[in-house]
Short mmCIF file of C-alpha atoms and ligand atoms in Angstrom, two decimals:
data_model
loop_
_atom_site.label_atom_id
_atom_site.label_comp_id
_atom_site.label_asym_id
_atom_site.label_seq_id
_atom_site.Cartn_x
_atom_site.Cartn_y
_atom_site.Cartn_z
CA UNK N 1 -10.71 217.18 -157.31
CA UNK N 2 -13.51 215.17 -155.40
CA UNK N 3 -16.95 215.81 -154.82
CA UNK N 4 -16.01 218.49 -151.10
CA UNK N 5 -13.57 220.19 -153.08
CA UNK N 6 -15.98 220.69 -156.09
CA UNK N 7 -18.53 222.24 -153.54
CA UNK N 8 -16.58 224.70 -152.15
CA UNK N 9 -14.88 225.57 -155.63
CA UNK N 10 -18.61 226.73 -156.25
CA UNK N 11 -19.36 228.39 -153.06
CA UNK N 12 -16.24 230.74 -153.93
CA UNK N 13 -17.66 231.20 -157.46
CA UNK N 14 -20.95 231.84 -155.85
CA UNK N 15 -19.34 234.80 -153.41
CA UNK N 16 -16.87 235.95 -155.58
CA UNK N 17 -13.95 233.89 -153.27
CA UNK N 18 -10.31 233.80 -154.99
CA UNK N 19 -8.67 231.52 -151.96
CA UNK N 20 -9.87 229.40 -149.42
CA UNK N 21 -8.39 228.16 -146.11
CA UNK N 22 -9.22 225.01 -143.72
CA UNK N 23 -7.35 225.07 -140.17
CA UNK N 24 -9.49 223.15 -138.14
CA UNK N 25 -7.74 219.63 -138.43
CA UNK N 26 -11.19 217.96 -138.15
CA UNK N 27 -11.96 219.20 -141.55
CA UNK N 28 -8.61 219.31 -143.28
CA UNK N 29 -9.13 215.25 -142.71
CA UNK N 30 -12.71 215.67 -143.53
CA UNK N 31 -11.29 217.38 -147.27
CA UNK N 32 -8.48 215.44 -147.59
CA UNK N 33 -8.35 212.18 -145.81
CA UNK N 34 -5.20 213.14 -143.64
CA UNK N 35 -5.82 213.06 -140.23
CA UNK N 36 -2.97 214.69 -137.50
CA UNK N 37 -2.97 217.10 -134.56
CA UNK N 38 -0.30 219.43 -135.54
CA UNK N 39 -0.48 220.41 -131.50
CA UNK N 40 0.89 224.29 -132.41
CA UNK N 41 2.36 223.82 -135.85
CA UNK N 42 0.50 225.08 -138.92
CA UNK N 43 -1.57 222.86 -140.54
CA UNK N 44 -3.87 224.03 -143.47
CA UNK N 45 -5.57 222.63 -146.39
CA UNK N 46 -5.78 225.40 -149.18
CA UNK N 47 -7.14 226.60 -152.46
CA UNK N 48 -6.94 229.26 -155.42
CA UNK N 49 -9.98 230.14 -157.59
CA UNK N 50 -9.30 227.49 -160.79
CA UNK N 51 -6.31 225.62 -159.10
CA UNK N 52 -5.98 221.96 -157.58
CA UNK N 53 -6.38 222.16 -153.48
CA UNK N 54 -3.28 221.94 -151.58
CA UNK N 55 -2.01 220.95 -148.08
CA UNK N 56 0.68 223.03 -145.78
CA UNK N 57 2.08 220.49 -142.91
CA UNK N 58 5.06 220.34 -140.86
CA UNK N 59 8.19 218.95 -142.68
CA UNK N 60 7.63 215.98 -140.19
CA UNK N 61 4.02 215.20 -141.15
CA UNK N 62 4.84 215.24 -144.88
CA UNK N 63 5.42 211.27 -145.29
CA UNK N 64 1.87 210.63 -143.30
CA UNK N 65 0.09 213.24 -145.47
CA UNK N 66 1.17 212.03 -148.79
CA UNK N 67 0.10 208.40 -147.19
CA UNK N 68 -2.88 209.37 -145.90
CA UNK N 69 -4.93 212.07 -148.14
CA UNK N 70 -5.64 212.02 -152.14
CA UNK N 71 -3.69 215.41 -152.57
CA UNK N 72 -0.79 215.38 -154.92
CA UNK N 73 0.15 219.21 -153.71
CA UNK N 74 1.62 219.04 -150.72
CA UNK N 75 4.11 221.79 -149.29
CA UNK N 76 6.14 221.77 -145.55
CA UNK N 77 7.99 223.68 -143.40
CA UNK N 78 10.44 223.11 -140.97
CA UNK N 79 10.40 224.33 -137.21
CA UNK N 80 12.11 227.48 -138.48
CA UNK N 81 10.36 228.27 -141.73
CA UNK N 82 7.64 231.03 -141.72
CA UNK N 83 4.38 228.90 -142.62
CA UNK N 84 3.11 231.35 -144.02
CA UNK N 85 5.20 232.88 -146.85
CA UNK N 86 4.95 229.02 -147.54
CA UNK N 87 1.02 229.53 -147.69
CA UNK N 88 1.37 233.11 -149.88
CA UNK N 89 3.73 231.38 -152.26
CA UNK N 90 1.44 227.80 -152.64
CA UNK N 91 -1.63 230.55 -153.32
CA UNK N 92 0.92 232.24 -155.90
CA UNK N 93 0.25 235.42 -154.00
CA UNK N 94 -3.40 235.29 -154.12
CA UNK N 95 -5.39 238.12 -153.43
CA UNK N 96 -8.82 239.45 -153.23
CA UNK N 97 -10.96 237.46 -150.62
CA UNK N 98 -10.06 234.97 -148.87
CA UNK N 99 -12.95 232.35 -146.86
CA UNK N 100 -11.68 230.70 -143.70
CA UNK N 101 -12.84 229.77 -140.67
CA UNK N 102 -13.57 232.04 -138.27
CA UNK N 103 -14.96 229.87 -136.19
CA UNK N 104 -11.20 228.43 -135.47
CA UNK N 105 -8.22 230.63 -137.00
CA UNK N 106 -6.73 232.41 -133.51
CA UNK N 107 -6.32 236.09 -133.46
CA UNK N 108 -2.46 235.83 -133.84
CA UNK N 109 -2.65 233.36 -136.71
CA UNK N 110 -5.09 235.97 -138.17
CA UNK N 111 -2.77 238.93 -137.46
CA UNK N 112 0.05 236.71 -139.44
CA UNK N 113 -2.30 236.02 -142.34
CA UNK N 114 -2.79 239.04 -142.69
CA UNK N 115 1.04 240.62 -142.93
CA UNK N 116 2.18 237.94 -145.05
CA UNK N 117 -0.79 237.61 -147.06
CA UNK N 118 -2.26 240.30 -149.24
CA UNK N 119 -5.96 239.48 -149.07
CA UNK N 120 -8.14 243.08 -149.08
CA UNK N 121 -11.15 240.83 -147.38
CA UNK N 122 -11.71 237.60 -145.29
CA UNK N 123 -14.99 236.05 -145.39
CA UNK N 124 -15.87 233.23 -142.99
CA UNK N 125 -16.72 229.27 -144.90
CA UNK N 126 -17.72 228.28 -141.74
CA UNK N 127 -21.56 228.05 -143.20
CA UNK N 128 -20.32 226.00 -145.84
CA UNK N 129 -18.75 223.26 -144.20
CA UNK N 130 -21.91 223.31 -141.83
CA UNK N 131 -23.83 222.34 -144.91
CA UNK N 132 -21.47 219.98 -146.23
CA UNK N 133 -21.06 217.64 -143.08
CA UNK N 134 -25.24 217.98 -142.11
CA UNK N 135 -25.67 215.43 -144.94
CA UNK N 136 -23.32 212.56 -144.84
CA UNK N 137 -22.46 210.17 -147.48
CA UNK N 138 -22.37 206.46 -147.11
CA UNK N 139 -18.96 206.09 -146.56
CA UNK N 140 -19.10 208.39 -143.40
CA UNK N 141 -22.23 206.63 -142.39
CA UNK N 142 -20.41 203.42 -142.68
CA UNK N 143 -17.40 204.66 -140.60
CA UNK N 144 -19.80 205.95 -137.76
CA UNK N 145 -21.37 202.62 -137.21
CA UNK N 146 -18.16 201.32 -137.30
CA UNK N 147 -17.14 203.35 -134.67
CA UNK N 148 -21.17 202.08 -132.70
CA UNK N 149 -19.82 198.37 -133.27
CA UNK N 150 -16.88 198.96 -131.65
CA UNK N 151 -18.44 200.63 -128.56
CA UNK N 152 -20.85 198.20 -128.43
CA UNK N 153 -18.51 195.67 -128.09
CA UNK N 154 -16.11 197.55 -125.04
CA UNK N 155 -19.81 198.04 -123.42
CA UNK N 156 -20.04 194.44 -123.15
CA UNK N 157 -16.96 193.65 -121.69
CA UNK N 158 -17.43 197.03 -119.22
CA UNK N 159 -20.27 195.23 -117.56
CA UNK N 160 -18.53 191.69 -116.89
CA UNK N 161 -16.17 194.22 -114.45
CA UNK N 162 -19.59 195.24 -112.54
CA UNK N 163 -20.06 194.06 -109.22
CA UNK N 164 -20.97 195.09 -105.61
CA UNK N 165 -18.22 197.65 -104.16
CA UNK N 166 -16.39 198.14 -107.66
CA UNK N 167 -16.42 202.44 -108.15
CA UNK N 168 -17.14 204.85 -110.72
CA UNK N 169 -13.41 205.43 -111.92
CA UNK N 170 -12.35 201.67 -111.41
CA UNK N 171 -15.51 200.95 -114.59
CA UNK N 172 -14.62 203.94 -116.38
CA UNK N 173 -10.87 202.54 -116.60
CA UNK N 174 -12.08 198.96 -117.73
CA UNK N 175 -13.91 201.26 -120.00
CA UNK N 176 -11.03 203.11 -121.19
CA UNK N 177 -8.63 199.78 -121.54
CA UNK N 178 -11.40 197.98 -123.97
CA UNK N 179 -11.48 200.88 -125.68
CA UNK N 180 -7.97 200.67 -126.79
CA UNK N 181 -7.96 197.11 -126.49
CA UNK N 182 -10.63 196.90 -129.33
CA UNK N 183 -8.98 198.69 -132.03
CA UNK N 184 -10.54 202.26 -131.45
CA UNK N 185 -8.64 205.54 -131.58
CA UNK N 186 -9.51 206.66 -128.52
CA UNK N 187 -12.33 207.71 -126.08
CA UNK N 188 -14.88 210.45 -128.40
CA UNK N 189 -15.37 212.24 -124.57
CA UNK N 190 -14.72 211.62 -121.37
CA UNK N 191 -16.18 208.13 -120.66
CA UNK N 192 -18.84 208.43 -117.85
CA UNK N 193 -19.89 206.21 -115.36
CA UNK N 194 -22.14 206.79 -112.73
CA UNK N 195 -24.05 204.89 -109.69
CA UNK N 196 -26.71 205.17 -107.52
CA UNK N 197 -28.18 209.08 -106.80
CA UNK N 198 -24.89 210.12 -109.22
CA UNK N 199 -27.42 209.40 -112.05
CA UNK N 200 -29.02 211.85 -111.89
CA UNK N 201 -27.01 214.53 -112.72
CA UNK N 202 -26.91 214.28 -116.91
CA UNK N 203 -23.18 215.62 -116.94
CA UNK N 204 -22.03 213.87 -113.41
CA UNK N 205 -17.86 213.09 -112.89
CA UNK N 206 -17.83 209.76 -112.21
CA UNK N 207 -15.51 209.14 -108.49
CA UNK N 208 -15.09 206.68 -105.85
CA UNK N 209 -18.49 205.64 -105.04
CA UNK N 210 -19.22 202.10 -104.58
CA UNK N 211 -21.53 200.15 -106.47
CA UNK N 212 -24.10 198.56 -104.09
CA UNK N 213 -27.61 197.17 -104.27
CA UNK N 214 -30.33 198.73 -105.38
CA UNK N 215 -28.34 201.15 -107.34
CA UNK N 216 -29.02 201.92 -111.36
CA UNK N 217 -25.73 202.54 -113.61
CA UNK N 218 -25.40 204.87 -116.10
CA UNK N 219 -22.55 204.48 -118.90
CA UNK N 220 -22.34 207.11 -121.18
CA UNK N 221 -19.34 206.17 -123.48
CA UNK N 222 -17.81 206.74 -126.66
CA UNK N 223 -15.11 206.19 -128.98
CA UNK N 224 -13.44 207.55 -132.20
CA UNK N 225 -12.85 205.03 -135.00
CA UNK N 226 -10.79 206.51 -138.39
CA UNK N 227 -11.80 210.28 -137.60
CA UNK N 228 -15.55 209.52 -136.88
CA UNK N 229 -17.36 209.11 -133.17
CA UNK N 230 -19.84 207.32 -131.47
CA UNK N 231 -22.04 208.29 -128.19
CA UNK N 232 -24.32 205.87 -126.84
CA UNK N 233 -25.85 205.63 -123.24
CA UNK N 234 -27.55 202.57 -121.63
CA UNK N 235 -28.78 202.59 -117.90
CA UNK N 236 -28.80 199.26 -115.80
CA UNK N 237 -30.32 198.08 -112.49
CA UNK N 238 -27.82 196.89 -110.27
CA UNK N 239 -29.60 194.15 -108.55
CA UNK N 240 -34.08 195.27 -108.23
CA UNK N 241 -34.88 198.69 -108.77
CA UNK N 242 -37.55 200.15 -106.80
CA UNK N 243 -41.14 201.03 -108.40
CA UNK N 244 -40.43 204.48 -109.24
CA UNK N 245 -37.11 203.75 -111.06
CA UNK N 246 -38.70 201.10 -113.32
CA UNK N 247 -41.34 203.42 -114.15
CA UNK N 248 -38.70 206.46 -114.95
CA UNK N 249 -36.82 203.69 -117.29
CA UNK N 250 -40.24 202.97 -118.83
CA UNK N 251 -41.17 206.46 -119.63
CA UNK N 252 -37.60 206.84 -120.98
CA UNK N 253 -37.40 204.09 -123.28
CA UNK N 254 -40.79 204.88 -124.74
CA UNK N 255 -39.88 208.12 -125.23
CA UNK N 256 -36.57 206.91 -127.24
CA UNK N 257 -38.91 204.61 -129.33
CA UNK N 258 -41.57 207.13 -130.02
CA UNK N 259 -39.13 209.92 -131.23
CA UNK N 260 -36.99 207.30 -133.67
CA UNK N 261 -40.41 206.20 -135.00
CA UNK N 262 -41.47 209.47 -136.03
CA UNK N 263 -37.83 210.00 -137.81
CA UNK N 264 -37.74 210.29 -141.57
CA UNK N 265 -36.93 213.06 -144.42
CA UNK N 266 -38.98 216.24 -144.21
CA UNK N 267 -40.23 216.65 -140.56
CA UNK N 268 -38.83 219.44 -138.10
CA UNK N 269 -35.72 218.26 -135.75
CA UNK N 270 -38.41 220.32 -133.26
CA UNK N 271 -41.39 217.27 -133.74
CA UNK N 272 -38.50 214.95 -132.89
CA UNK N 273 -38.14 216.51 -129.89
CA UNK N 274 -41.91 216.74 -129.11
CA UNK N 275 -42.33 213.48 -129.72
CA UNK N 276 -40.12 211.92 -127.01
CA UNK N 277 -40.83 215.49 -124.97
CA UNK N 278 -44.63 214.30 -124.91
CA UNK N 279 -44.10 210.87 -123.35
CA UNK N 280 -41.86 211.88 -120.72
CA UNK N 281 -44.83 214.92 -119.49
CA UNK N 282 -47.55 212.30 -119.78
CA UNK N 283 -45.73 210.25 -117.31
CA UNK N 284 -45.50 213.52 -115.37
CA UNK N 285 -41.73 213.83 -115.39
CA UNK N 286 -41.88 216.79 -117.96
CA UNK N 287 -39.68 218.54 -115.61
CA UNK N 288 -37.12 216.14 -115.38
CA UNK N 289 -36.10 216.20 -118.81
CA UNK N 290 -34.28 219.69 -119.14
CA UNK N 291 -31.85 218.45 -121.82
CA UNK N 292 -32.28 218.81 -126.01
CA UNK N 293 -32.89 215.67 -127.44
CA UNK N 294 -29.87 215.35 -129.22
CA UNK N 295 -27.04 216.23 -131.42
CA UNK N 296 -25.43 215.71 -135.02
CA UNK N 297 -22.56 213.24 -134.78
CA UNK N 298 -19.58 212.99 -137.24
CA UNK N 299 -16.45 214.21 -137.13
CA UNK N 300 -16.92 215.72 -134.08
CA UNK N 301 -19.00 214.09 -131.22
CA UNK N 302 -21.24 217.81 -130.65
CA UNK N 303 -21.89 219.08 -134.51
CA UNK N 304 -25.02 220.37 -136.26
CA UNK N 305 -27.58 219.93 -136.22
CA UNK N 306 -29.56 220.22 -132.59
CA UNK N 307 -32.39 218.50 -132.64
CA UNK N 308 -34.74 220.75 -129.90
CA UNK N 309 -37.45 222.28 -129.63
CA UNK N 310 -36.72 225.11 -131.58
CA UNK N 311 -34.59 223.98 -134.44
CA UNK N 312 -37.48 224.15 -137.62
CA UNK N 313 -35.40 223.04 -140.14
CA UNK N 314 -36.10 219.82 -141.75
CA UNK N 315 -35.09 216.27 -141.52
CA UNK N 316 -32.65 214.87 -144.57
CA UNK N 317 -31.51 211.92 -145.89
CA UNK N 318 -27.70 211.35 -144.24
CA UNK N 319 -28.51 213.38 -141.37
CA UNK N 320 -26.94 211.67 -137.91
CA UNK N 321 -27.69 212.23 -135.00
CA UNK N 322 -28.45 211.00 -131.49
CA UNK N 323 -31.46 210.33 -129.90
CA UNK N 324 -31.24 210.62 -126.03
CA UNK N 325 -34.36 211.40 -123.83
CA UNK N 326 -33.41 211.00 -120.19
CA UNK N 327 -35.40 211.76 -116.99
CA UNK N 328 -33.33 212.91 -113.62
CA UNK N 329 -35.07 213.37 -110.60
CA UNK N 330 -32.57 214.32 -107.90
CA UNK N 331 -32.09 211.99 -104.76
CA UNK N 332 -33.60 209.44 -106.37
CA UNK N 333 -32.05 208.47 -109.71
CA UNK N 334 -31.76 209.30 -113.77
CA UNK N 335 -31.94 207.38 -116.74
CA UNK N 336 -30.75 208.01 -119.98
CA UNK N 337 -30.69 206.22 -122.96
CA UNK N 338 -29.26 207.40 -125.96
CA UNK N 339 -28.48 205.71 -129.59
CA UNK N 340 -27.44 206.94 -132.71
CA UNK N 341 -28.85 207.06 -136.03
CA UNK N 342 -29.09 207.70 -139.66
CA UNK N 343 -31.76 209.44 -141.67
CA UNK N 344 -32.01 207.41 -145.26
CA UNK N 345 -34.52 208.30 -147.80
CA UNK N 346 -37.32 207.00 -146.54
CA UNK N 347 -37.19 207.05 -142.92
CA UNK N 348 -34.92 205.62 -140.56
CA UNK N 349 -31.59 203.41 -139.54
CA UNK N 350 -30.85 202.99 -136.11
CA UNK N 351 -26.86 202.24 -135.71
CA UNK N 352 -26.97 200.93 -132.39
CA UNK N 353 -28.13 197.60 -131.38
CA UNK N 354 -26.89 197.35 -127.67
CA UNK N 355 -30.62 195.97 -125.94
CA UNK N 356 -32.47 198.84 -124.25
CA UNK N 357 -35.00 196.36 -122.09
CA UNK N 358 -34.74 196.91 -118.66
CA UNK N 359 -31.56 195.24 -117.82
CA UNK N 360 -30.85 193.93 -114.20
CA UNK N 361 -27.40 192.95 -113.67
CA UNK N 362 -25.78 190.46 -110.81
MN1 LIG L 1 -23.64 210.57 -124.70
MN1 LIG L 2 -24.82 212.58 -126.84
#
C-alpha cells in the first residue's frame, strides 16, 4: 500500500470510516496510477478498513488497468453486469460508513449505492484528497514541468505562424496541432488566442479577427502531459505598441516578479496577492486587475488552493500554483502574463522559462 493509500487508511481510522470510495477518474489515477475516462461506465478505486485498495473498471479497461496502476486487486464488469453488487461483493459487504466524494458521485449513482450497498452513513473524503494533492511530491512536480517544457516548446513554434492578417482560430489551430505534434495528451483548456482590443477581455473566445499592426497578442495555452497540466500566458507586440501599452506590460511584469519574489513557505496566499495587487494600483491600473492571482495546478488545471486576497492560509513546501497578474483596460488592450511554480523549502522554483521581456514580433 503506498504512501496516498496509507493516508487515507488513517483518515478512516481517524473518523471511524469502514470503506472508502474514489469516482472522480482524476483521482482514481492520482491513487493508483491508471488513468481512463470510463465516459458513463463505473469506474471506482475502493477500500475496506484493514484490507488492500482495490479497483472496479469495465471488463474492457481491465488489460490497461493492470498495465497502468500498482494494484494487484482489480475486479470488472461487463456492459450487462450490475457494477455495483461487483463493488458490495469486492467490500465483502461492508458496512458502517462509507467516505466518498460528494463533490462528484451523481444523485443516481448515489441512489444505486445506496440499494445495493448496506452502508447506515456516507461521509464526504472530499477534504482529504484536498489536503493530499495541496502538497505535491517530487515526482508530480517533475511531471508538471514536464508538461511547462512541452508547452513551452508548441509556444515557440505558435509564433513562427504569426503574421499580418493570420486570425485568432487559424493560431489557436497551429496551437492545437503542436500540441499533439509534441508528444502532449492534449490541450489542459481551451487554447486562447487573442488580438488587438480582444485582449482585454481575461476569458475572450478567440474568432476571425485579423492580426494587424499595432496589435498586442495574448496566448493563453496549455497542455496535459501523463495526467498533469500546464497554464502559462505570454503577451506580445505585434509590430510597436503605443506608450500606454508598454507601460500596462511594464506594470504587469513587475507585478509577476514582485509576487514570485515574495514566494516561500509560511506567508499567506493573500500577501501573494498583495504583492503583485500593489504594483499594478501604484501604476494606477488597480481597477484593471479584477482577477485572483492565481490557482493550484495538478491534476486538474483549476485545484486548490486560490491564491487571493482572502485565502489566509499559509504557503508550503510542494504547493503549485500559478502566478498571473494581468491588467485589461477595455478599448485599448490587456496583458497577462502568467507562469507556474513550485514552493520548495526554502522559497521558490519557477517552472516556466518562456522570456517575459517585452517581446515585439515581425
Ligand atoms: Mn492560463
Ligand atoms: Mn491560469
Amino acid at each position: 500500500m503506498n504512501l496516498k493509500w496509507s493516508t487515507l487508511e488513517h483518515q478512516m481510522q481517524e473518523h471511524g470510516i469502514q470503506s472508502l470510495l474514489i469516482t472522480d477518474p482524476k483521482h482514481v489515477y492520482y491513487l493508483t496510477g491508471f488513468l481512463s475516462n470510463p465516459h458513463e461506465r463505473f469506474l471506482a478505486a475502493a477500500m475496506t478498513l484493514g484490507e488492500e485498495p482495490f479497483l472496479v473498471v469495465p471488463a474492457l479497461d481491465e488489460e490497461a488497468a493492470h498495465a497502468a496502476s500498482d494494484i494487484s486487486r482489480i475486479y470488472t464488469h461487463t456492459d450487462t453486469d450490475n457494477p455495483y453488487l461487483v463493488l458490495n461483493q469486492a467490500l465483502k459487504g461492508s458496512s458502517g460508513t462509507m467516505a466518498l466524494e460528494k463533490n462528484h458521485l451523481s444523485v443516481a449513482r448515489f441512489e444505486s449505492l445506496q440499494e445495493h450497498l448496506t452502508f447506515a452513513r456516507y461521509q464526504d473524503l472530499g477534504p482529504w484528497l484536498q489536503d493530499m494533492r495541496v502538497r505535491k511530491s517530487a515526482d508530480e512536480i517533475a511531471k508538471i514541468k514536464h508538461a511547462v517544457l512541452l508547452i513551452e516548446q508548441v509556444l515557440k513554434e505558435g509564433l513562427t505562424k504569426v503574421k499580418e492578417g493570420v486570425t485568432e482560430n487559424e493560431l489557436v489551430a497551429e496551437i492545437e496541432y503542436q500540441i499533439r505534434r509534441l508528444g502532449a495528451d492534449g490541450p489542459s483548456f481551451d487554447s486562447m488566442v487573442l488580438f488587438g482590443e480582444k485582449t482585454a477581455l481575461p476569458h475572450g473566445v478567440p474568432g476571425t479577427r485579423k492580426l494587424k499592426h499595432g496589435d498586442l497578442l495574448m496566448y493563453d495555452i496549455g497542455v496535459y502531459a501523463d495526467g498533469y497540466a500546464s497554464d502559462i500566458t505570454r503577451t506580445f507586440a505585434f509590430g510597436e505598441p503605443s506608450p500606454e501599452l508598454t507601460q500596462i506590460y511594464k506594470a504587469v511584469l513587475e507585478a509577476n516578479e514582485q509576487a514570485i519574489r515574495c514566494i516561500r513557505p509560511g506567508v499567506t496566499f493573500a500577501s501573494i496577492d498583495l504583492a503583485a495587487r500593489t504594483v499594478i494600483d501604484q501604476a494606477g491600473y488597480g481597477e484593471y486587475f479584477m482577477h485572483r492571482l492565481g490557482h493550484g495546478l495538478g491534476i486538474d488545471v483549476h485545484e486548490y488552493p486560490c491564491v487571493h486576497g482572502k485565502n489566509e492560509a499559509l504557503l508550503q513546501a510542494g504547493n503549485v500554483f500559478t502566478v498571473e497578474p494581468g491588467i485589461y483596460v477595455p478599448g485599448v488592450g490587456g496583458v497577462r502574463i502568467e507562469d507556474d511554480i513550485a514552493v520548495t523549502p526554502d522559497g521558490v522554483e519557477v517552472l516556466t522559462s518562456f522570456p517575459k521581456t517585452l517581446t515585439i514580433l515581425e
